[in-house]
Structures are given as C-alpha cells and as structure tokens.
PDB file of C-alpha atoms in Angstrom:
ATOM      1  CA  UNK N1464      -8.697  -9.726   0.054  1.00  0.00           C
ATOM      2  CA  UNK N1465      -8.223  -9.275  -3.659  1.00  0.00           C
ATOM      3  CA  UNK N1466      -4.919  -8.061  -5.047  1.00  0.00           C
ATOM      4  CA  UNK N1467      -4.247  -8.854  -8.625  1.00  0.00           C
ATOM      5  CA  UNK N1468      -0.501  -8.519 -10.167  1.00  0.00           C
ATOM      6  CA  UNK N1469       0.179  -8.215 -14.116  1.00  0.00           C
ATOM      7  CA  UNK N1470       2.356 -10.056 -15.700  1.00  0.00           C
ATOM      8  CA  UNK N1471       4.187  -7.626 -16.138  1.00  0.00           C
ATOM      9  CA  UNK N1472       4.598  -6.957 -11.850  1.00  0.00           C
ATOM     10  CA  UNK N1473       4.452 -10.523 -11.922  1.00  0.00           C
ATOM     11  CA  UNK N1474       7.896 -11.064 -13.417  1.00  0.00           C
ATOM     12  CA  UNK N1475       9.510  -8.080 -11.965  1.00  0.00           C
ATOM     13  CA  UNK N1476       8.235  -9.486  -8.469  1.00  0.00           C
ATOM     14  CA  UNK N1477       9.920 -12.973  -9.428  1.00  0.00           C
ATOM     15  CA  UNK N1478      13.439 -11.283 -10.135  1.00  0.00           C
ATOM     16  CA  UNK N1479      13.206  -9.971  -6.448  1.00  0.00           C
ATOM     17  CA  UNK N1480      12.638 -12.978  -4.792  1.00  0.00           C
ATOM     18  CA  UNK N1481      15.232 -15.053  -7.399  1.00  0.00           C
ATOM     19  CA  UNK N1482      17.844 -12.306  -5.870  1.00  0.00           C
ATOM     20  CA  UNK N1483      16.838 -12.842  -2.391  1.00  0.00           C
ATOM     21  CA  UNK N1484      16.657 -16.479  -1.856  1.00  0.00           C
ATOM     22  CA  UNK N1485      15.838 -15.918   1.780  1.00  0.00           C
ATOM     23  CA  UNK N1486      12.944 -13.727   1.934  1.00  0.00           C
ATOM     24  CA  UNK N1487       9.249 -14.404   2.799  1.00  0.00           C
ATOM     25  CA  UNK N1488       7.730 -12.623   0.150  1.00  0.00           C
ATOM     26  CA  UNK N1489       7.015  -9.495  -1.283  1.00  0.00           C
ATOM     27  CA  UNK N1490       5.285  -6.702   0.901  1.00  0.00           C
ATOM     28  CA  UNK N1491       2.749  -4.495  -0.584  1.00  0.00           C
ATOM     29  CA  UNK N1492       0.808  -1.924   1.987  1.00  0.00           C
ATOM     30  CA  UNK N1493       0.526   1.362   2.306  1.00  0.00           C
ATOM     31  CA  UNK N1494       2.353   4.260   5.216  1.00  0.00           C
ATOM     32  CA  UNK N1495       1.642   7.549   5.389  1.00  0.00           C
ATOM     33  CA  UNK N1496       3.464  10.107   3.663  1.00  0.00           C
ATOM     34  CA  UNK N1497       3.098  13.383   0.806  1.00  0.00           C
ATOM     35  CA  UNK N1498       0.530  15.614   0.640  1.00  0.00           C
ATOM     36  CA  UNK N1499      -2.448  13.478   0.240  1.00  0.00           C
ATOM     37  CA  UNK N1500      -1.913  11.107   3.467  1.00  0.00           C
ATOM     38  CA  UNK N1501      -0.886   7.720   2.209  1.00  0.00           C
ATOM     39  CA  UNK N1502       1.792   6.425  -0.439  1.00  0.00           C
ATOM     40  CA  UNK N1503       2.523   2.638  -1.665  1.00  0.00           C
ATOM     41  CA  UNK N1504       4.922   0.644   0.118  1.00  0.00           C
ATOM     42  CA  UNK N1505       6.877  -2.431  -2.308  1.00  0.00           C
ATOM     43  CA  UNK N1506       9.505  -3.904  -0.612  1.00  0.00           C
ATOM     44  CA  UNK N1507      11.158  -7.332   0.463  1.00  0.00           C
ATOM     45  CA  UNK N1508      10.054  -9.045   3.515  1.00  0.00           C
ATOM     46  CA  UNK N1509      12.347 -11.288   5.304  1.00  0.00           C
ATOM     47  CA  UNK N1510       9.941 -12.234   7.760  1.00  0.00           C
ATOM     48  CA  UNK N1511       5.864 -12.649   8.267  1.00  0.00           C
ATOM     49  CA  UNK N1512       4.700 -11.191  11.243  1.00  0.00           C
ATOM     50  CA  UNK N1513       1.922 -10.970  13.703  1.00  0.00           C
ATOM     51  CA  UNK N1514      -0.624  -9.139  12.283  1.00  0.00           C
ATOM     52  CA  UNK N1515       0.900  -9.491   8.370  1.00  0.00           C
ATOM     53  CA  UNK N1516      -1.341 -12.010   5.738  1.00  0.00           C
ATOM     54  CA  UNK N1517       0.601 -14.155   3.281  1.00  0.00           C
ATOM     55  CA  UNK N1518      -1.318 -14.853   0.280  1.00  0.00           C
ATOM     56  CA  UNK N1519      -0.130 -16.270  -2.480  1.00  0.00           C
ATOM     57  CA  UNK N1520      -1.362 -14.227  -5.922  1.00  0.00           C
ATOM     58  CA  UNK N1521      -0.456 -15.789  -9.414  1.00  0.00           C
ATOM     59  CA  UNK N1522       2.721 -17.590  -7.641  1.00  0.00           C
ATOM     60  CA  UNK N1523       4.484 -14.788  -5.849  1.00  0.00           C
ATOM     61  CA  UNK N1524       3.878 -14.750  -1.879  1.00  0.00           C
ATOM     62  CA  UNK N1525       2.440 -11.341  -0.799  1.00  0.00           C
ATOM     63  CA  UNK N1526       2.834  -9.929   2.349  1.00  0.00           C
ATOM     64  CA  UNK N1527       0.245  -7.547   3.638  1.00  0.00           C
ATOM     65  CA  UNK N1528      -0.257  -5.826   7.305  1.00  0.00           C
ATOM     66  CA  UNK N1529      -3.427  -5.505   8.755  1.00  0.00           C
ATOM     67  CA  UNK N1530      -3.505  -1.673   8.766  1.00  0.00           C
ATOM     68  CA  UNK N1531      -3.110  -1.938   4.907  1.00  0.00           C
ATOM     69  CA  UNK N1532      -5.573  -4.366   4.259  1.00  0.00           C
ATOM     70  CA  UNK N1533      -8.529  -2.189   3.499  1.00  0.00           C
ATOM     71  CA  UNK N1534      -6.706   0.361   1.796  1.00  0.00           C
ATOM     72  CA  UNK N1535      -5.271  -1.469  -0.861  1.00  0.00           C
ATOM     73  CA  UNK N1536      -7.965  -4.350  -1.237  1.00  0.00           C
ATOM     74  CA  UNK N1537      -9.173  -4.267  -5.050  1.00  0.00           C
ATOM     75  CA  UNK N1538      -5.590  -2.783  -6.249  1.00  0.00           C
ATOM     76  CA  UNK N1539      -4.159  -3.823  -9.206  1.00  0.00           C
ATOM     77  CA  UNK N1540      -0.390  -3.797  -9.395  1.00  0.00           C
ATOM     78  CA  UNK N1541       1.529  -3.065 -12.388  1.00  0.00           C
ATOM     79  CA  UNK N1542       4.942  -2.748 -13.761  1.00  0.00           C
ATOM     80  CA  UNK N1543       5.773  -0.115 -16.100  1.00  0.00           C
ATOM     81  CA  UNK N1544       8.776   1.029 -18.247  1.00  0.00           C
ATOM     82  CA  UNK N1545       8.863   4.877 -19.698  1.00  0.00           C
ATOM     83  CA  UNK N1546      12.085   5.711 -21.728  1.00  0.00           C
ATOM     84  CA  UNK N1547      14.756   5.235 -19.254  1.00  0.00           C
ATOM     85  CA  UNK N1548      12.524   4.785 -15.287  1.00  0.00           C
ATOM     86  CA  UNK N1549      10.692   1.459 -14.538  1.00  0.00           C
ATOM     87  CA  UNK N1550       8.333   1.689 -11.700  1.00  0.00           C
ATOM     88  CA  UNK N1551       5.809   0.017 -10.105  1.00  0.00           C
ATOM     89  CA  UNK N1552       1.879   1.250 -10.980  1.00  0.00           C
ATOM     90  CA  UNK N1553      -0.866   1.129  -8.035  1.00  0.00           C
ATOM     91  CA  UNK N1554      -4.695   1.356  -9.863  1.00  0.00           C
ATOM     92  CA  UNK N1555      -6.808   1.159  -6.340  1.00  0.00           C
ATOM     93  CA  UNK N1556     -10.289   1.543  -6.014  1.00  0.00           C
ATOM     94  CA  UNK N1557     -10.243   2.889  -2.856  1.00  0.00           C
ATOM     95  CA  UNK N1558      -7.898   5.935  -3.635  1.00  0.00           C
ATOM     96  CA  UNK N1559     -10.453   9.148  -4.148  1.00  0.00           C
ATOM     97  CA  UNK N1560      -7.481  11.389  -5.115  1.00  0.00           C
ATOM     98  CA  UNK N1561      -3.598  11.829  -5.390  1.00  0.00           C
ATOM     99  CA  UNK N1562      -1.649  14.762  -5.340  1.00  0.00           C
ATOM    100  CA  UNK N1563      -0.295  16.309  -8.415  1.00  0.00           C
ATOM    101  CA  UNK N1564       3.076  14.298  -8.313  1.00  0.00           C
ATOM    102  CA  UNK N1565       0.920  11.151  -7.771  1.00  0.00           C
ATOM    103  CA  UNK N1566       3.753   9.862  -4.806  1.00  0.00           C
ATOM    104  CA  UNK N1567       0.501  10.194  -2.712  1.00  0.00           C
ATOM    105  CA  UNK N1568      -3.316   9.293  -2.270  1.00  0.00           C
ATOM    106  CA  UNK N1569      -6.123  10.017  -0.213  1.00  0.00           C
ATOM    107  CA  UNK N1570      -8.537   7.246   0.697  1.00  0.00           C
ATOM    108  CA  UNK N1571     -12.749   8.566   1.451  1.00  0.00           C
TER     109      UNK N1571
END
C-alpha cells in the first residue's frame, strides 16, 4: 500500500491527533456516496479493527479498511487553504472521473 501525505496534510493530521490524545490514528478510506459512487472518508479513529491496516506514513498512524485499500492505494493527500475554507485534497490514480462538484469519484 502506498499513501503519501504532504506536509502540508501532514501537519494538519498532527493537530488532530495532538487534540485527541486517545485515538488510534487517522482513518482515510473511501464509502459510497454522490453521483459518481464513492467519496473520501478523513476522520479520527479511536480504535483499529479487524479488517483495518495501521501504517505509519511520514509519522502519523493511518488507518485504512480493507474495502478501501485498492481504491485509494497510490493517493496522495493534501491540505489546502482557499480564501476563507481549508480542506483536505485526494489526487488518486485510481479515480477515472468525479462529478462536477468533485464530492464524488468513480473508480474503472
């Protein structure tokens, strides 16, 4: 699995965890949602489950399901401010389209 975080995601990752002293790590995968079929998933996870990897990328602790694995393999993860909104920013090679909001992508 390769998953590669900016330094920019990087940092915003660490200020999570700092906040959350308990939690296992961050999740990254992917549910399905929008018009295209699939949308990004960043959130806290307290625990690591059956079926969830914990890898370790440039010092913050990653938690990925299964299910997500081969949908987000090769993403880069980036954090980006515009005027006032700060969000995260998914570049996957696997997505081969988003719909015109870009909430949502479509994997092959």
């Amino acid at each position: 699995m390769t998953i590669t975080i900016t330094p920019a995601a990087s940092e915003r990752m660490h200020q999570f965890l700092a906040q959350t002293p308990g939690a296992a790590g961050v999740r990254f995968g992917v549910k399905r949602t929008g018009c295209s079929g699939f949308g990004y998933v960043v959130d806290l996870a307290q625990s690591v489950g059956e079926g969830d990897r914990l890898v370790s990328v440039d010092g913050v602790p990653l938690v990925v399901d299964d299910k997500s694995l081969p949908l987000v393999d090769g993403t880069v993860i980036d954090f980006q401010r515009q005027g006032l909104n700060a969000s995260f920013v998914f570049h996957n090679p696997n997505a081969t389209g988003e719909c015109g909001c870009g909430e949502s992508f479509t994997v092959g």
